[in-house]
């Protein structure tokens, strides 16, 4: 009876998160659509344009968090394993992130071989790459951010504020927040989501950082590529 109660509680929790995530997606989509229409119009002055753009970015970020929660809520379901084009996935991530880099004047580059493929869950790969890129964007105020994939390793490097060595062991904890240069510390879920997904799929999560120099985060996939690929620049 006790085990049945636990199973019931877990199932209720998963259903609750899934339902809440689903219900949140509709108003967030409406907010994003409304902001996009305002930004495309000619009626906003400079100050109002920045405010609406800020609202649009916040709604976009919340949409990603909702998608992540919904994905993690289905953690016990069988993942959708398929042949995934790493280039297509990373270019989708870069298209969504590019406005952040343009706004800051940061050089953004994606380096990946067009033939690189992974046998994995596409949404898991997208969420990991997207959270890593957005995290790099938040902590980088000048210089560059580079995303690369080579020999079954996804790497995101930046010239951001870096992480103190005493804080490195806490990276990936839920709600642990570093101090961003802009003063916005976020909510501390991005890297926690990345770490959770990596643990689930058996991917190796590594991070190296030097204060005031930059950070390099790597995700190593257990299945080696079928052949060695030479990386080529595909976006900048």
mmCIF file of C-alpha atoms in Angstrom:
data_model
loop_
_atom_site.group_PDB
_atom_site.id
_atom_site.type_symbol
_atom_site.label_atom_id
_atom_site.label_comp_id
_atom_site.label_asym_id
_atom_site.label_seq_id
_atom_site.Cartn_x
_atom_site.Cartn_y
_atom_site.Cartn_z
ATOM 1 C CA UNK A 1 0.000 0.000 0.000
ATOM 2 C CA UNK A 2 2.835 2.366 0.831
ATOM 3 C CA UNK A 3 4.543 1.716 -2.511
ATOM 4 C CA UNK A 4 1.259 2.273 -4.325
ATOM 5 C CA UNK A 5 0.851 5.616 -2.562
ATOM 6 C CA UNK A 6 4.371 6.658 -3.581
ATOM 7 C CA UNK A 7 3.711 5.688 -7.191
ATOM 8 C CA UNK A 8 0.429 7.620 -7.116
ATOM 9 C CA UNK A 9 2.111 10.715 -5.650
ATOM 10 C CA UNK A 10 4.880 10.625 -8.255
ATOM 11 C CA UNK A 11 2.363 10.261 -11.052
ATOM 12 C CA UNK A 12 0.292 13.142 -9.679
ATOM 13 C CA UNK A 13 3.395 15.328 -9.489
ATOM 14 C CA UNK A 14 4.328 14.546 -13.090
ATOM 15 C CA UNK A 15 0.797 15.231 -14.274
ATOM 16 C CA UNK A 16 0.688 18.484 -12.303
ATOM 17 C CA UNK A 17 3.959 19.765 -13.817
ATOM 18 C CA UNK A 18 2.837 18.713 -17.293
ATOM 19 C CA UNK A 19 -0.550 20.423 -16.888
ATOM 20 C CA UNK A 20 0.937 23.608 -15.471
ATOM 21 C CA UNK A 21 3.541 23.714 -18.236
ATOM 22 C CA UNK A 22 0.861 23.252 -20.863
ATOM 23 C CA UNK A 23 -1.368 25.966 -19.388
ATOM 24 C CA UNK A 24 1.518 28.427 -19.197
ATOM 25 C CA UNK A 25 2.491 28.003 -22.826
ATOM 26 C CA UNK A 26 -0.696 29.634 -24.167
ATOM 27 C CA UNK A 27 -0.397 33.010 -22.355
ATOM 28 C CA UNK A 28 3.364 33.107 -22.956
ATOM 29 C CA UNK A 29 2.792 32.608 -26.676
ATOM 30 C CA UNK A 30 0.256 35.442 -26.627
ATOM 31 C CA UNK A 31 2.743 37.739 -24.882
ATOM 32 C CA UNK A 32 5.477 36.886 -27.368
ATOM 33 C CA UNK A 33 3.178 37.386 -30.354
ATOM 34 C CA UNK A 34 1.933 40.737 -29.015
ATOM 35 C CA UNK A 35 5.484 41.949 -28.399
ATOM 36 C CA UNK A 36 6.603 40.858 -31.872
ATOM 37 C CA UNK A 37 3.747 42.800 -33.488
ATOM 38 C CA UNK A 38 4.604 45.914 -31.469
ATOM 39 C CA UNK A 39 8.289 45.634 -32.367
ATOM 40 C CA UNK A 40 7.438 45.331 -36.062
ATOM 41 C CA UNK A 41 5.290 48.457 -35.970
ATOM 42 C CA UNK A 42 6.391 52.067 -36.316
ATOM 43 C CA UNK A 43 4.599 53.558 -33.304
ATOM 44 C CA UNK A 44 7.133 52.877 -30.532
ATOM 45 C CA UNK A 45 9.652 55.459 -29.390
ATOM 46 C CA UNK A 46 13.158 54.344 -28.403
ATOM 47 C CA UNK A 47 12.389 53.888 -24.700
ATOM 48 C CA UNK A 48 9.192 51.947 -25.322
ATOM 49 C CA UNK A 49 10.931 49.799 -27.932
ATOM 50 C CA UNK A 50 13.548 48.697 -25.372
ATOM 51 C CA UNK A 51 10.865 47.906 -22.797
ATOM 52 C CA UNK A 52 8.834 45.803 -25.219
ATOM 53 C CA UNK A 53 11.985 44.043 -26.397
ATOM 54 C CA UNK A 54 12.833 43.257 -22.761
ATOM 55 C CA UNK A 55 9.343 41.808 -22.251
ATOM 56 C CA UNK A 56 9.721 39.703 -25.400
ATOM 57 C CA UNK A 57 13.074 38.294 -24.203
ATOM 58 C CA UNK A 58 11.611 37.494 -20.774
ATOM 59 C CA UNK A 59 8.629 35.703 -22.329
ATOM 60 C CA UNK A 60 10.960 33.772 -24.648
ATOM 61 C CA UNK A 61 13.106 32.707 -21.685
ATOM 62 C CA UNK A 62 10.035 31.629 -19.729
ATOM 63 C CA UNK A 63 8.841 29.605 -22.715
ATOM 64 C CA UNK A 64 12.139 27.725 -22.742
ATOM 65 C CA UNK A 65 11.899 27.053 -18.998
ATOM 66 C CA UNK A 66 8.367 25.747 -19.454
ATOM 67 C CA UNK A 67 9.534 23.479 -22.273
ATOM 68 C CA UNK A 68 12.354 22.218 -20.056
ATOM 69 C CA UNK A 69 10.024 21.523 -17.135
ATOM 70 C CA UNK A 70 7.607 19.705 -19.401
ATOM 71 C CA UNK A 71 10.452 17.636 -20.825
ATOM 72 C CA UNK A 72 11.854 16.761 -17.388
ATOM 73 C CA UNK A 73 8.361 15.957 -16.088
ATOM 74 C CA UNK A 74 8.281 13.149 -18.628
ATOM 75 C CA UNK A 75 11.603 11.853 -17.348
ATOM 76 C CA UNK A 76 10.463 8.264 -17.019
ATOM 77 C CA UNK A 77 9.119 8.074 -20.563
ATOM 78 C CA UNK A 78 11.280 6.514 -23.256
ATOM 79 C CA UNK A 79 13.295 9.245 -24.998
ATOM 80 C CA UNK A 80 12.848 9.777 -28.732
ATOM 81 C CA UNK A 81 16.171 8.404 -29.966
ATOM 82 C CA UNK A 82 16.883 9.265 -33.589
ATOM 83 C CA UNK A 83 19.606 10.388 -35.960
ATOM 84 C CA UNK A 84 20.060 14.082 -35.241
ATOM 85 C CA UNK A 85 21.961 16.554 -37.393
ATOM 86 C CA UNK A 86 24.143 18.452 -34.929
ATOM 87 C CA UNK A 87 24.476 21.337 -37.367
ATOM 88 C CA UNK A 88 20.715 21.787 -37.767
ATOM 89 C CA UNK A 89 20.164 21.667 -34.012
ATOM 90 C CA UNK A 90 22.924 24.167 -33.227
ATOM 91 C CA UNK A 91 21.830 26.542 -35.982
ATOM 92 C CA UNK A 92 18.314 26.500 -34.525
ATOM 93 C CA UNK A 93 19.807 27.408 -31.151
ATOM 94 C CA UNK A 94 21.939 30.161 -32.694
ATOM 95 C CA UNK A 95 18.976 31.688 -34.548
ATOM 96 C CA UNK A 96 17.112 32.059 -31.259
ATOM 97 C CA UNK A 97 20.133 33.421 -29.377
ATOM 98 C CA UNK A 98 21.537 35.785 -32.007
ATOM 99 C CA UNK A 99 19.452 38.860 -30.959
ATOM 100 C CA UNK A 100 21.044 38.726 -27.481
ATOM 101 C CA UNK A 101 24.539 38.859 -28.952
ATOM 102 C CA UNK A 102 23.645 41.588 -31.440
ATOM 103 C CA UNK A 103 22.227 43.694 -28.636
ATOM 104 C CA UNK A 104 25.478 43.384 -26.658
ATOM 105 C CA UNK A 105 27.784 43.666 -29.650
ATOM 106 C CA UNK A 106 29.348 40.273 -28.909
ATOM 107 C CA UNK A 107 30.851 38.141 -31.675
ATOM 108 C CA UNK A 108 28.958 34.840 -31.916
ATOM 109 C CA UNK A 109 30.213 31.857 -33.873
ATOM 110 C CA UNK A 110 29.057 28.291 -34.500
ATOM 111 C CA UNK A 111 31.632 25.783 -35.746
ATOM 112 C CA UNK A 112 30.332 22.328 -36.670
ATOM 113 C CA UNK A 113 30.752 19.873 -39.520
ATOM 114 C CA UNK A 114 27.599 19.644 -41.688
ATOM 115 C CA UNK A 115 27.884 15.844 -41.679
ATOM 116 C CA UNK A 116 28.094 15.443 -37.901
ATOM 117 C CA UNK A 117 25.279 13.243 -36.602
ATOM 118 C CA UNK A 118 24.273 12.006 -33.144
ATOM 119 C CA UNK A 119 22.030 9.114 -32.217
ATOM 120 C CA UNK A 120 20.129 10.834 -29.430
ATOM 121 C CA UNK A 121 16.998 12.642 -28.288
ATOM 122 C CA UNK A 122 16.806 15.855 -30.305
ATOM 123 C CA UNK A 123 14.940 17.876 -27.659
ATOM 124 C CA UNK A 124 17.504 16.911 -25.022
ATOM 125 C CA UNK A 125 20.344 18.080 -27.269
ATOM 126 C CA UNK A 126 18.511 21.320 -28.080
ATOM 127 C CA UNK A 127 17.770 22.131 -24.427
ATOM 128 C CA UNK A 128 21.365 21.482 -23.375
ATOM 129 C CA UNK A 129 22.843 23.600 -26.182
ATOM 130 C CA UNK A 130 20.294 26.397 -25.773
ATOM 131 C CA UNK A 131 20.798 26.702 -22.011
ATOM 132 C CA UNK A 132 24.590 26.703 -22.384
ATOM 133 C CA UNK A 133 24.506 29.395 -25.086
ATOM 134 C CA UNK A 134 22.086 31.594 -23.154
ATOM 135 C CA UNK A 135 24.146 31.191 -19.992
ATOM 136 C CA UNK A 136 27.265 32.277 -21.886
ATOM 137 C CA UNK A 137 25.375 35.279 -23.290
ATOM 138 C CA UNK A 138 24.255 36.378 -19.827
ATOM 139 C CA UNK A 139 27.783 36.353 -18.369
ATOM 140 C CA UNK A 140 29.593 37.872 -21.361
ATOM 141 C CA UNK A 141 29.628 41.629 -21.837
ATOM 142 C CA UNK A 142 32.377 41.896 -24.449
ATOM 143 C CA UNK A 143 34.469 39.674 -26.673
ATOM 144 C CA UNK A 144 32.991 36.505 -28.135
ATOM 145 C CA UNK A 145 31.030 33.307 -27.595
ATOM 146 C CA UNK A 146 31.875 30.242 -29.659
ATOM 147 C CA UNK A 147 29.909 27.001 -29.998
ATOM 148 C CA UNK A 148 31.652 23.996 -31.520
ATOM 149 C CA UNK A 149 31.148 20.279 -31.990
ATOM 150 C CA UNK A 150 34.006 17.879 -32.715
ATOM 151 C CA UNK A 151 34.722 14.233 -31.882
ATOM 152 C CA UNK A 152 31.490 13.735 -29.941
ATOM 153 C CA UNK A 153 32.071 16.832 -27.794
ATOM 154 C CA UNK A 154 29.852 19.923 -27.673
ATOM 155 C CA UNK A 155 31.753 22.954 -26.364
ATOM 156 C CA UNK A 156 30.553 26.461 -25.514
ATOM 157 C CA UNK A 157 33.331 28.969 -24.830
ATOM 158 C CA UNK A 158 33.128 32.633 -23.867
ATOM 159 C CA UNK A 159 35.213 35.608 -22.799
ATOM 160 C CA UNK A 160 32.830 36.450 -19.980
ATOM 161 C CA UNK A 161 33.273 37.242 -16.320
ATOM 162 C CA UNK A 162 34.358 33.707 -15.435
ATOM 163 C CA UNK A 163 33.658 31.738 -12.267
ATOM 164 C CA UNK A 164 35.595 31.793 -9.018
ATOM 165 C CA UNK A 165 37.252 28.465 -8.194
ATOM 166 C CA UNK A 166 35.352 28.290 -4.901
ATOM 167 C CA UNK A 167 32.039 28.471 -6.779
ATOM 168 C CA UNK A 168 32.822 25.856 -9.451
ATOM 169 C CA UNK A 169 31.723 22.865 -7.308
ATOM 170 C CA UNK A 170 28.259 24.420 -6.955
ATOM 171 C CA UNK A 171 27.693 24.901 -10.671
ATOM 172 C CA UNK A 172 24.652 22.860 -11.672
ATOM 173 C CA UNK A 173 22.893 23.121 -8.308
ATOM 174 C CA UNK A 174 19.266 24.147 -8.587
ATOM 175 C CA UNK A 175 18.700 27.837 -7.863
ATOM 176 C CA UNK A 176 22.399 28.530 -7.371
ATOM 177 C CA UNK A 177 22.995 31.906 -8.993
ATOM 178 C CA UNK A 178 26.224 33.609 -9.855
ATOM 179 C CA UNK A 179 26.544 37.364 -10.099
ATOM 180 C CA UNK A 180 26.087 38.609 -13.620
ATOM 181 C CA UNK A 181 27.868 41.735 -14.840
ATOM 182 C CA UNK A 182 24.487 43.331 -15.474
ATOM 183 C CA UNK A 183 23.409 42.607 -11.902
ATOM 184 C CA UNK A 184 20.683 40.192 -13.006
ATOM 185 C CA UNK A 185 21.428 36.893 -11.244
ATOM 186 C CA UNK A 186 18.719 34.893 -12.989
ATOM 187 C CA UNK A 187 16.898 32.066 -11.249
ATOM 188 C CA UNK A 188 19.622 29.431 -11.288
ATOM 189 C CA UNK A 189 17.915 26.738 -13.363
ATOM 190 C CA UNK A 190 19.776 26.762 -16.691
ATOM 191 C CA UNK A 191 22.854 24.730 -15.783
ATOM 192 C CA UNK A 192 20.818 22.610 -13.355
ATOM 193 C CA UNK A 193 18.626 21.554 -16.278
ATOM 194 C CA UNK A 194 21.735 20.834 -18.367
ATOM 195 C CA UNK A 195 23.239 18.716 -15.599
ATOM 196 C CA UNK A 196 19.980 16.810 -15.061
ATOM 197 C CA UNK A 197 19.677 15.958 -18.759
ATOM 198 C CA UNK A 198 23.346 14.908 -18.941
ATOM 199 C CA UNK A 199 22.898 12.589 -15.970
ATOM 200 C CA UNK A 200 19.831 11.035 -17.539
ATOM 201 C CA UNK A 201 21.520 10.278 -20.869
ATOM 202 C CA UNK A 202 24.957 9.448 -19.517
ATOM 203 C CA UNK A 203 26.630 12.498 -21.049
ATOM 204 C CA UNK A 204 29.748 13.880 -19.381
ATOM 205 C CA UNK A 205 29.453 17.483 -18.181
ATOM 206 C CA UNK A 206 32.703 19.440 -17.752
ATOM 207 C CA UNK A 207 33.385 23.076 -16.943
ATOM 208 C CA UNK A 208 36.596 25.099 -16.837
ATOM 209 C CA UNK A 209 36.677 28.757 -15.911
ATOM 210 C CA UNK A 210 39.061 31.551 -14.992
ATOM 211 C CA UNK A 211 37.828 34.659 -13.260
ATOM 212 C CA UNK A 212 37.703 37.698 -15.567
ATOM 213 C CA UNK A 213 39.003 35.570 -18.473
ATOM 214 C CA UNK A 214 36.183 33.300 -19.536
ATOM 215 C CA UNK A 215 34.518 29.898 -19.314
ATOM 216 C CA UNK A 216 34.516 26.694 -21.347
ATOM 217 C CA UNK A 217 31.718 24.166 -20.868
ATOM 218 C CA UNK A 218 31.857 20.778 -22.570
ATOM 219 C CA UNK A 219 29.316 18.002 -22.957
ATOM 220 C CA UNK A 220 30.896 14.725 -24.092
ATOM 221 C CA UNK A 221 28.669 12.105 -25.642
ATOM 222 C CA UNK A 222 29.398 8.415 -24.996
ATOM 223 C CA UNK A 223 28.928 7.260 -28.588
ATOM 224 C CA UNK A 224 31.947 8.225 -30.702
ATOM 225 C CA UNK A 225 31.304 9.544 -34.222
ATOM 226 C CA UNK A 226 31.395 6.979 -37.024
ATOM 227 C CA UNK A 227 34.360 8.797 -38.536
ATOM 228 C CA UNK A 228 36.575 11.764 -37.789
ATOM 229 C CA UNK A 229 35.179 15.029 -39.137
ATOM 230 C CA UNK A 230 37.038 18.265 -39.748
ATOM 231 C CA UNK A 231 35.126 21.200 -38.271
ATOM 232 C CA UNK A 232 34.113 23.990 -40.617
ATOM 233 C CA UNK A 233 32.596 27.372 -39.869
ATOM 234 C CA UNK A 234 28.876 27.327 -40.628
ATOM 235 C CA UNK A 235 27.606 30.465 -38.920
ATOM 236 C CA UNK A 236 28.995 33.668 -37.511
#
